[in-house]
Amino acid sequence: MTTTPRPYVRPRRLRTTPALRRLVSEHRLHAADLVLPLFVKESLTEPAPLGSMPGVVQHTLDSLADAVREAADAGVGGVMLFGIPAVRDAVGSQADDPDGILQRGLRVARQAAGGRLVVMSDLCLDEFTDHGHCGVLADEPGPDGVARVDNDATLVRYQAMAVAQAAAGADVLGLSGMMDGQVAACREALDDAGYTDTAILAYTAKYASAFYGPFREAVDSELQGDRRTYQLDPANGREGVRETDIDLLEGADVVMVKPAGNLDVLAEVAQRSEVPVAAYQVSGEYAMIEAAAANGWISRRPAIEESLTMIKRAGADIVLTYWAVEVAGWLKETR
């Protein structure tokens, strides 16, 4: 006569009911941890939907104010602004113009937020240059004949942008250009100009990813070629951690991994960082879930929630996601 096996350890006990699963959940999403990226375009008279990012638009200044208020009402922790100018040139002169679209957008966002969320700004030249690179091009191309970004000349432009964005009301500057020394250069410029309280979010491990495709539509990118001479090789994990150590030494207040799907790098950065860690769930990661859900291949809401929970589980304190407001609404439903 055989007896039914009786497991000594039964982990399933803690999965028995929804209430019990909620009680023992190791990681939770909170609206205050989410940051909503927003695009404001100078030439628009009404919001322009993005074909590759369903539900996301390029904003006018008026619709930007509405979007910021909606995010604040939802309890979202912050917004990250990207500006799209009507005119571009080789050095991105609109990037630090007090009347440039990003600076105007920051003033609008700050007023609309009313202190209820953190106003962040993207500090990079790619939206403002006619060549689409994140910096000033060197006079001579690189050894492969491809246009080369002059790192140190670009730092000078970043310093001017940092002061302009701080003056326009940004609480946090998102340094996304991946230039060597950018954190130290911008910190020095901000402190010299009296903006000692303006925080720096360093795009510390930003990879040269194929998942940025829809973002190029969002900012009307002029890029020809790629950014592999300054963004990280997706094959490299230790390099991302090294960049983190450098940014921390230079005074970054927050460090970030982008795309957020680099969960191994995110986890290691979170283990060694003494400052908050952010992750950017990028346009391609957003578009893949939206497209699969639209085709009936996956269940949309569970997929969104799972993707964000994995990012939190890997160690992110802050998550930039285009679903921020929608997810914040779901979280209110489940309180």
Short mmCIF file of C-alpha atoms in Angstrom, two decimals:
data_model
loop_
_atom_site.label_atom_id
_atom_site.label_comp_id
_atom_site.label_asym_id
_atom_site.label_seq_id
_atom_site.Cartn_x
_atom_site.Cartn_y
_atom_site.Cartn_z
CA MET A 1 0.00 0.00 0.00
CA THR A 2 1.41 3.37 -1.04
CA THR A 3 0.94 6.57 0.94
CA THR A 4 0.43 10.02 -0.49
CA PRO A 5 3.64 12.06 -0.25
CA ARG A 6 3.44 14.88 2.26
CA PRO A 7 5.86 17.75 1.56
CA TYR A 8 7.63 18.94 4.69
CA VAL A 9 7.80 22.51 3.38
CA ARG A 10 4.75 24.01 1.68
CA PRO A 11 5.54 27.46 0.21
CA ARG A 12 2.14 27.39 -1.50
CA ARG A 13 0.48 28.20 1.83
CA LEU A 14 1.43 31.84 1.32
CA ARG A 15 -0.15 31.89 -2.15
CA THR A 16 -3.57 30.61 -1.10
CA THR A 17 -5.69 33.78 -1.30
CA PRO A 18 -5.40 37.23 -2.88
CA ALA A 19 -5.30 38.82 0.59
CA LEU A 20 -2.48 36.54 1.73
CA ARG A 21 -0.50 37.08 -1.47
CA ARG A 22 -0.84 40.82 -0.98
CA LEU A 23 0.27 40.59 2.64
CA VAL A 24 3.53 38.81 1.80
CA SER A 25 4.32 40.66 -1.43
CA GLU A 26 8.00 41.66 -1.40
CA HIS A 27 7.70 44.58 -3.80
CA ARG A 28 4.92 47.05 -4.47
CA LEU A 29 4.30 49.76 -7.00
CA HIS A 30 3.55 53.26 -5.73
CA ALA A 31 2.42 56.19 -7.81
CA ALA A 32 5.01 58.40 -6.12
CA ASP A 33 7.79 56.20 -7.55
CA LEU A 34 6.69 56.84 -11.15
CA VAL A 35 7.87 59.60 -13.49
CA LEU A 36 6.01 60.49 -16.69
CA PRO A 37 8.11 61.53 -19.73
CA LEU A 38 6.46 64.35 -21.71
CA PHE A 39 7.28 65.82 -25.12
CA VAL A 40 6.57 69.47 -25.92
CA LYS A 41 6.94 70.62 -29.53
CA GLU A 42 7.31 74.25 -30.49
CA SER A 43 5.57 74.18 -33.89
CA LEU A 44 2.32 72.51 -32.80
CA THR A 45 -1.08 74.14 -32.46
CA GLU A 46 -2.68 70.96 -31.06
CA PRO A 47 -1.32 67.72 -29.57
CA ALA A 48 0.06 65.25 -32.13
CA PRO A 49 -0.40 61.51 -31.44
CA LEU A 50 2.60 59.25 -32.03
CA GLY A 51 1.92 56.30 -34.30
CA SER A 52 4.58 54.08 -32.75
CA MET A 53 3.55 54.87 -29.17
CA PRO A 54 -0.23 54.52 -28.78
CA GLY A 55 -1.56 56.87 -26.15
CA VAL A 56 1.50 59.17 -26.20
CA VAL A 57 1.48 62.60 -27.86
CA GLN A 58 3.71 65.53 -28.62
CA HIS A 59 2.28 68.40 -26.58
CA THR A 60 1.64 72.06 -27.10
CA LEU A 61 2.41 74.29 -24.15
CA ASP A 62 -1.30 74.35 -23.25
CA SER A 63 -1.74 70.58 -23.41
CA LEU A 64 1.54 70.16 -21.51
CA ALA A 65 0.05 72.10 -18.61
CA ASP A 66 -3.01 69.85 -18.68
CA ALA A 67 -0.84 66.71 -18.72
CA VAL A 68 1.22 67.90 -15.75
CA ARG A 69 -1.90 68.71 -13.75
CA GLU A 70 -3.34 65.28 -14.59
CA ALA A 71 -0.12 63.60 -13.43
CA ALA A 72 -0.14 65.59 -10.20
CA ASP A 73 -3.79 64.75 -9.57
CA ALA A 74 -2.97 61.05 -10.07
CA GLY A 75 -0.21 61.22 -7.46
CA VAL A 76 2.63 60.59 -9.90
CA GLY A 77 6.03 61.47 -8.46
CA GLY A 78 7.39 63.53 -11.31
CA VAL A 79 7.49 64.47 -14.99
CA MET A 80 10.50 64.50 -17.32
CA LEU A 81 10.32 67.10 -20.11
CA PHE A 82 11.80 66.81 -23.60
CA GLY A 83 11.72 69.84 -25.90
CA ILE A 84 11.41 69.79 -29.69
CA PRO A 85 12.39 73.14 -31.26
CA ALA A 86 11.19 74.54 -34.58
CA VAL A 87 14.75 75.40 -35.62
CA ARG A 88 17.89 73.30 -35.15
CA ASP A 89 21.55 73.99 -35.81
CA ALA A 90 24.94 72.35 -35.41
CA VAL A 91 25.46 73.36 -31.77
CA GLY A 92 21.84 73.19 -30.60
CA SER A 93 21.65 76.88 -29.78
CA GLN A 94 17.98 76.62 -28.77
CA ALA A 95 18.92 74.25 -25.96
CA ASP A 96 20.03 77.02 -23.59
CA ASP A 97 17.97 79.91 -24.96
CA PRO A 98 15.79 81.27 -22.12
CA ASP A 99 12.93 81.43 -24.64
CA GLY A 100 13.66 78.01 -26.11
CA ILE A 101 10.81 75.51 -26.09
CA LEU A 102 12.23 73.39 -23.27
CA GLN A 103 12.75 76.37 -20.97
CA ARG A 104 9.24 77.63 -21.74
CA GLY A 105 7.90 74.16 -21.13
CA LEU A 106 9.65 74.00 -17.77
CA ARG A 107 8.09 77.26 -16.64
CA VAL A 108 4.65 76.02 -17.71
CA ALA A 109 5.17 72.65 -16.01
CA ARG A 110 6.38 74.19 -12.78
CA GLN A 111 3.36 76.43 -12.55
CA ALA A 112 0.97 73.60 -13.42
CA ALA A 113 2.59 71.26 -10.91
CA GLY A 114 2.18 73.71 -8.05
CA GLY A 115 4.76 71.82 -6.02
CA ARG A 116 2.77 68.58 -6.14
CA LEU A 117 5.32 66.68 -8.21
CA VAL A 118 8.97 66.96 -9.23
CA VAL A 119 9.68 68.74 -12.51
CA MET A 120 12.62 67.18 -14.36
CA SER A 121 14.23 68.12 -17.65
CA ASP A 122 16.24 66.17 -20.18
CA LEU A 123 19.68 67.71 -20.57
CA CYS A 124 20.98 66.60 -23.95
CA LEU A 125 21.61 68.18 -27.33
CA ASP A 126 20.13 65.53 -29.63
CA GLU A 127 16.69 67.16 -29.84
CA PHE A 128 18.28 70.51 -30.69
CA THR A 129 21.01 69.67 -33.23
CA ASP A 130 20.53 69.38 -36.97
CA HIS A 131 22.71 66.25 -36.99
CA GLY A 132 20.85 64.52 -34.14
CA HIS A 133 23.89 63.70 -32.03
CA CYS A 134 24.01 64.34 -28.30
CA GLY A 135 26.91 66.77 -28.54
CA VAL A 136 28.95 69.15 -30.64
CA LEU A 137 30.64 67.49 -33.61
CA ALA A 138 34.44 67.63 -33.91
CA ASP A 139 35.98 69.31 -36.93
CA GLU A 140 37.49 66.03 -38.08
CA PRO A 141 35.66 62.69 -38.30
CA GLY A 142 36.78 59.65 -36.36
CA PRO A 143 39.21 57.02 -37.68
CA ASP A 144 36.33 55.20 -39.37
CA GLY A 145 35.32 58.34 -41.25
CA VAL A 146 32.14 58.78 -39.19
CA ALA A 147 31.21 62.07 -37.52
CA ARG A 148 32.77 62.28 -34.07
CA VAL A 149 31.31 64.03 -31.02
CA ASP A 150 33.75 66.34 -29.25
CA ASN A 151 33.32 65.36 -25.60
CA ASP A 152 34.92 68.41 -23.96
CA ALA A 153 33.34 70.99 -26.25
CA THR A 154 30.00 69.35 -25.51
CA LEU A 155 30.54 69.76 -21.76
CA VAL A 156 30.64 73.52 -22.23
CA ARG A 157 27.25 73.38 -23.93
CA TYR A 158 25.88 71.15 -21.18
CA GLN A 159 26.97 73.65 -18.55
CA ALA A 160 25.04 76.42 -20.29
CA MET A 161 22.01 74.16 -20.60
CA ALA A 162 22.17 73.22 -16.92
CA VAL A 163 22.03 76.84 -15.82
CA ALA A 164 19.26 77.67 -18.29
CA GLN A 165 17.11 74.73 -17.19
CA ALA A 166 17.64 75.47 -13.51
CA ALA A 167 16.71 79.10 -14.09
CA ALA A 168 13.53 77.96 -15.87
CA GLY A 169 12.47 75.98 -12.82
CA ALA A 170 13.68 72.40 -13.21
CA ASP A 171 14.02 70.63 -9.88
CA VAL A 172 16.11 67.81 -11.36
CA LEU A 173 18.29 67.75 -14.46
CA GLY A 174 18.45 64.47 -16.36
CA LEU A 175 21.93 64.27 -17.88
CA SER A 176 21.41 61.84 -20.75
CA GLY A 177 24.22 62.61 -23.19
CA MET A 178 26.76 60.05 -21.87
CA MET A 179 29.69 62.43 -22.14
CA ASP A 180 32.67 61.75 -19.87
CA GLY A 181 32.70 64.24 -17.00
CA GLN A 182 29.19 65.57 -17.58
CA VAL A 183 28.06 65.29 -13.96
CA ALA A 184 31.06 67.15 -12.55
CA ALA A 185 30.86 69.83 -15.25
CA CYS A 186 27.16 70.51 -14.70
CA ARG A 187 27.47 70.41 -10.91
CA GLU A 188 30.23 73.02 -11.07
CA ALA A 189 28.19 75.27 -13.37
CA LEU A 190 25.08 74.98 -11.23
CA ASP A 191 26.94 75.73 -8.01
CA ASP A 192 28.78 78.68 -9.54
CA ALA A 193 25.44 80.12 -10.71
CA GLY A 194 23.87 79.68 -7.27
CA TYR A 195 21.69 76.66 -8.10
CA THR A 196 23.12 74.50 -5.35
CA ASP A 197 19.74 72.87 -4.66
CA THR A 198 19.12 71.74 -8.24
CA ALA A 199 19.59 67.96 -8.31
CA ILE A 200 21.31 65.89 -10.98
CA LEU A 201 19.90 62.62 -12.25
CA ALA A 202 22.71 60.95 -14.18
CA TYR A 203 21.85 58.64 -17.04
CA THR A 204 24.64 56.47 -15.74
CA ALA A 205 24.31 53.26 -17.73
CA LYS A 206 22.62 54.32 -20.97
CA TYR A 207 22.98 51.67 -23.61
CA ALA A 208 23.10 52.06 -27.39
CA SER A 209 19.82 50.21 -27.63
CA ALA A 210 17.58 49.11 -30.48
CA PHE A 211 14.64 49.85 -28.20
CA TYR A 212 14.85 53.63 -28.67
CA GLY A 213 13.20 53.51 -32.11
CA PRO A 214 9.80 55.02 -31.22
CA PHE A 215 11.51 57.77 -29.20
CA ARG A 216 13.15 58.98 -32.41
CA GLU A 217 9.65 59.68 -33.75
CA ALA A 218 8.69 61.38 -30.49
CA VAL A 219 11.50 63.94 -30.76
CA ASP A 220 11.61 64.16 -34.58
CA SER A 221 15.20 62.97 -34.48
CA GLU A 222 17.59 64.10 -37.21
CA LEU A 223 20.13 61.41 -36.35
CA GLN A 224 22.12 59.80 -39.14
CA GLY A 225 24.19 56.82 -38.04
CA ASP A 226 24.30 55.78 -34.40
CA ARG A 227 25.60 56.78 -30.97
CA ARG A 228 27.81 53.81 -30.23
CA THR A 229 30.92 55.92 -29.61
CA TYR A 230 29.37 57.37 -26.46
CA GLN A 231 26.46 55.15 -25.39
CA LEU A 232 27.26 51.76 -23.85
CA ASP A 233 27.59 48.48 -25.70
CA PRO A 234 24.60 46.28 -24.70
CA ALA A 235 27.06 43.40 -24.29
CA ASN A 236 28.82 45.13 -21.38
CA GLY A 237 27.63 44.92 -17.80
CA ARG A 238 30.76 45.85 -15.85
CA GLU A 239 31.12 48.99 -17.93
CA GLY A 240 27.72 50.19 -16.75
CA VAL A 241 28.72 49.63 -13.13
CA ARG A 242 31.98 51.51 -13.72
CA GLU A 243 30.02 54.46 -15.13
CA THR A 244 27.93 54.40 -11.97
CA ASP A 245 30.99 54.64 -9.74
CA ILE A 246 32.27 57.59 -11.77
CA ASP A 247 28.97 59.48 -11.62
CA LEU A 248 28.71 58.91 -7.88
CA LEU A 249 32.20 60.31 -7.39
CA GLU A 250 31.27 63.35 -9.48
CA GLY A 251 28.26 64.10 -7.28
CA ALA A 252 25.19 62.59 -8.95
CA ASP A 253 22.12 62.79 -6.74
CA VAL A 254 20.34 59.97 -8.59
CA VAL A 255 21.75 57.38 -11.01
CA MET A 256 19.78 55.70 -13.78
CA VAL A 257 19.88 52.62 -16.00
CA LYS A 258 18.36 52.87 -19.48
CA PRO A 259 16.66 50.82 -20.92
CA ALA A 260 15.14 49.41 -17.74
CA GLY A 261 15.26 45.93 -19.28
CA ASN A 262 18.95 45.72 -18.36
CA LEU A 263 17.82 44.15 -15.09
CA ASP A 264 21.17 42.58 -14.24
CA VAL A 265 22.94 45.94 -14.46
CA LEU A 266 20.10 47.63 -12.60
CA ALA A 267 20.37 45.11 -9.76
CA GLU A 268 24.13 45.57 -9.43
CA VAL A 269 23.88 49.36 -9.57
CA ALA A 270 21.21 49.27 -6.86
CA GLN A 271 23.41 47.14 -4.61
CA ARG A 272 26.35 49.52 -4.73
CA SER A 273 24.65 52.93 -5.01
CA GLU A 274 24.36 55.20 -1.98
CA VAL A 275 21.87 57.42 -3.79
CA PRO A 276 18.43 56.64 -5.26
CA VAL A 277 18.41 54.51 -8.42
CA ALA A 278 16.12 55.14 -11.38
CA ALA A 279 15.30 53.09 -14.45
CA TYR A 280 13.78 54.28 -17.73
CA GLN A 281 11.24 51.94 -19.32
CA VAL A 282 11.93 53.18 -22.83
CA SER A 283 9.74 53.71 -25.87
CA GLY A 284 10.47 50.33 -27.44
CA GLU A 285 9.67 48.48 -24.23
CA TYR A 286 6.39 50.41 -24.09
CA ALA A 287 5.59 49.83 -27.76
CA MET A 288 6.23 46.07 -27.60
CA ILE A 289 3.65 45.55 -24.86
CA GLU A 290 1.13 47.86 -26.51
CA ALA A 291 1.53 46.12 -29.87
CA ALA A 292 1.31 42.61 -28.41
CA ALA A 293 -1.76 43.55 -26.39
CA ALA A 294 -3.43 45.19 -29.41
CA ASN A 295 -2.96 41.94 -31.32
CA GLY A 296 -4.45 39.90 -28.49
CA TRP A 297 -1.18 38.05 -27.81
CA ILE A 298 -0.89 39.15 -24.18
CA SER A 299 -3.15 40.63 -21.52
CA ARG A 300 -2.30 44.33 -21.41
CA ARG A 301 -2.75 45.39 -17.78
CA PRO A 302 -1.09 42.33 -16.19
CA ALA A 303 1.83 42.68 -18.61
CA ILE A 304 2.30 46.35 -17.75
CA GLU A 305 2.10 45.69 -14.02
CA GLU A 306 4.48 42.73 -14.25
CA SER A 307 7.04 44.68 -16.27
CA LEU A 308 7.08 47.52 -13.74
CA THR A 309 7.22 45.14 -10.78
CA MET A 310 10.26 43.38 -12.27
CA ILE A 311 12.00 46.75 -12.59
CA LYS A 312 11.21 47.54 -8.96
CA ARG A 313 12.30 44.06 -7.88
CA ALA A 314 15.65 44.54 -9.60
CA GLY A 315 16.25 47.58 -7.38
CA ALA A 316 14.81 50.72 -8.98
CA ASP A 317 13.53 53.33 -6.55
CA ILE A 318 12.17 55.47 -9.40
CA VAL A 319 10.74 54.30 -12.73
CA LEU A 320 10.27 56.51 -15.77
CA THR A 321 7.35 55.06 -17.73
CA TYR A 322 4.84 56.31 -20.27
CA TRP A 323 2.14 54.43 -18.32
CA ALA A 324 2.74 56.45 -15.14
CA VAL A 325 -0.65 58.16 -14.96
CA GLU A 326 -2.63 55.11 -16.02
CA VAL A 327 -0.85 52.86 -13.54
CA ALA A 328 -1.33 55.44 -10.78
CA GLY A 329 -5.05 55.21 -11.44
CA TRP A 330 -4.97 51.42 -11.13
CA LEU A 331 -3.12 51.69 -7.85
CA LYS A 332 -5.85 53.92 -6.43
CA GLU A 333 -8.41 51.27 -7.38
CA THR A 334 -6.59 48.59 -5.40
CA ARG A 335 -6.08 50.49 -2.14
#
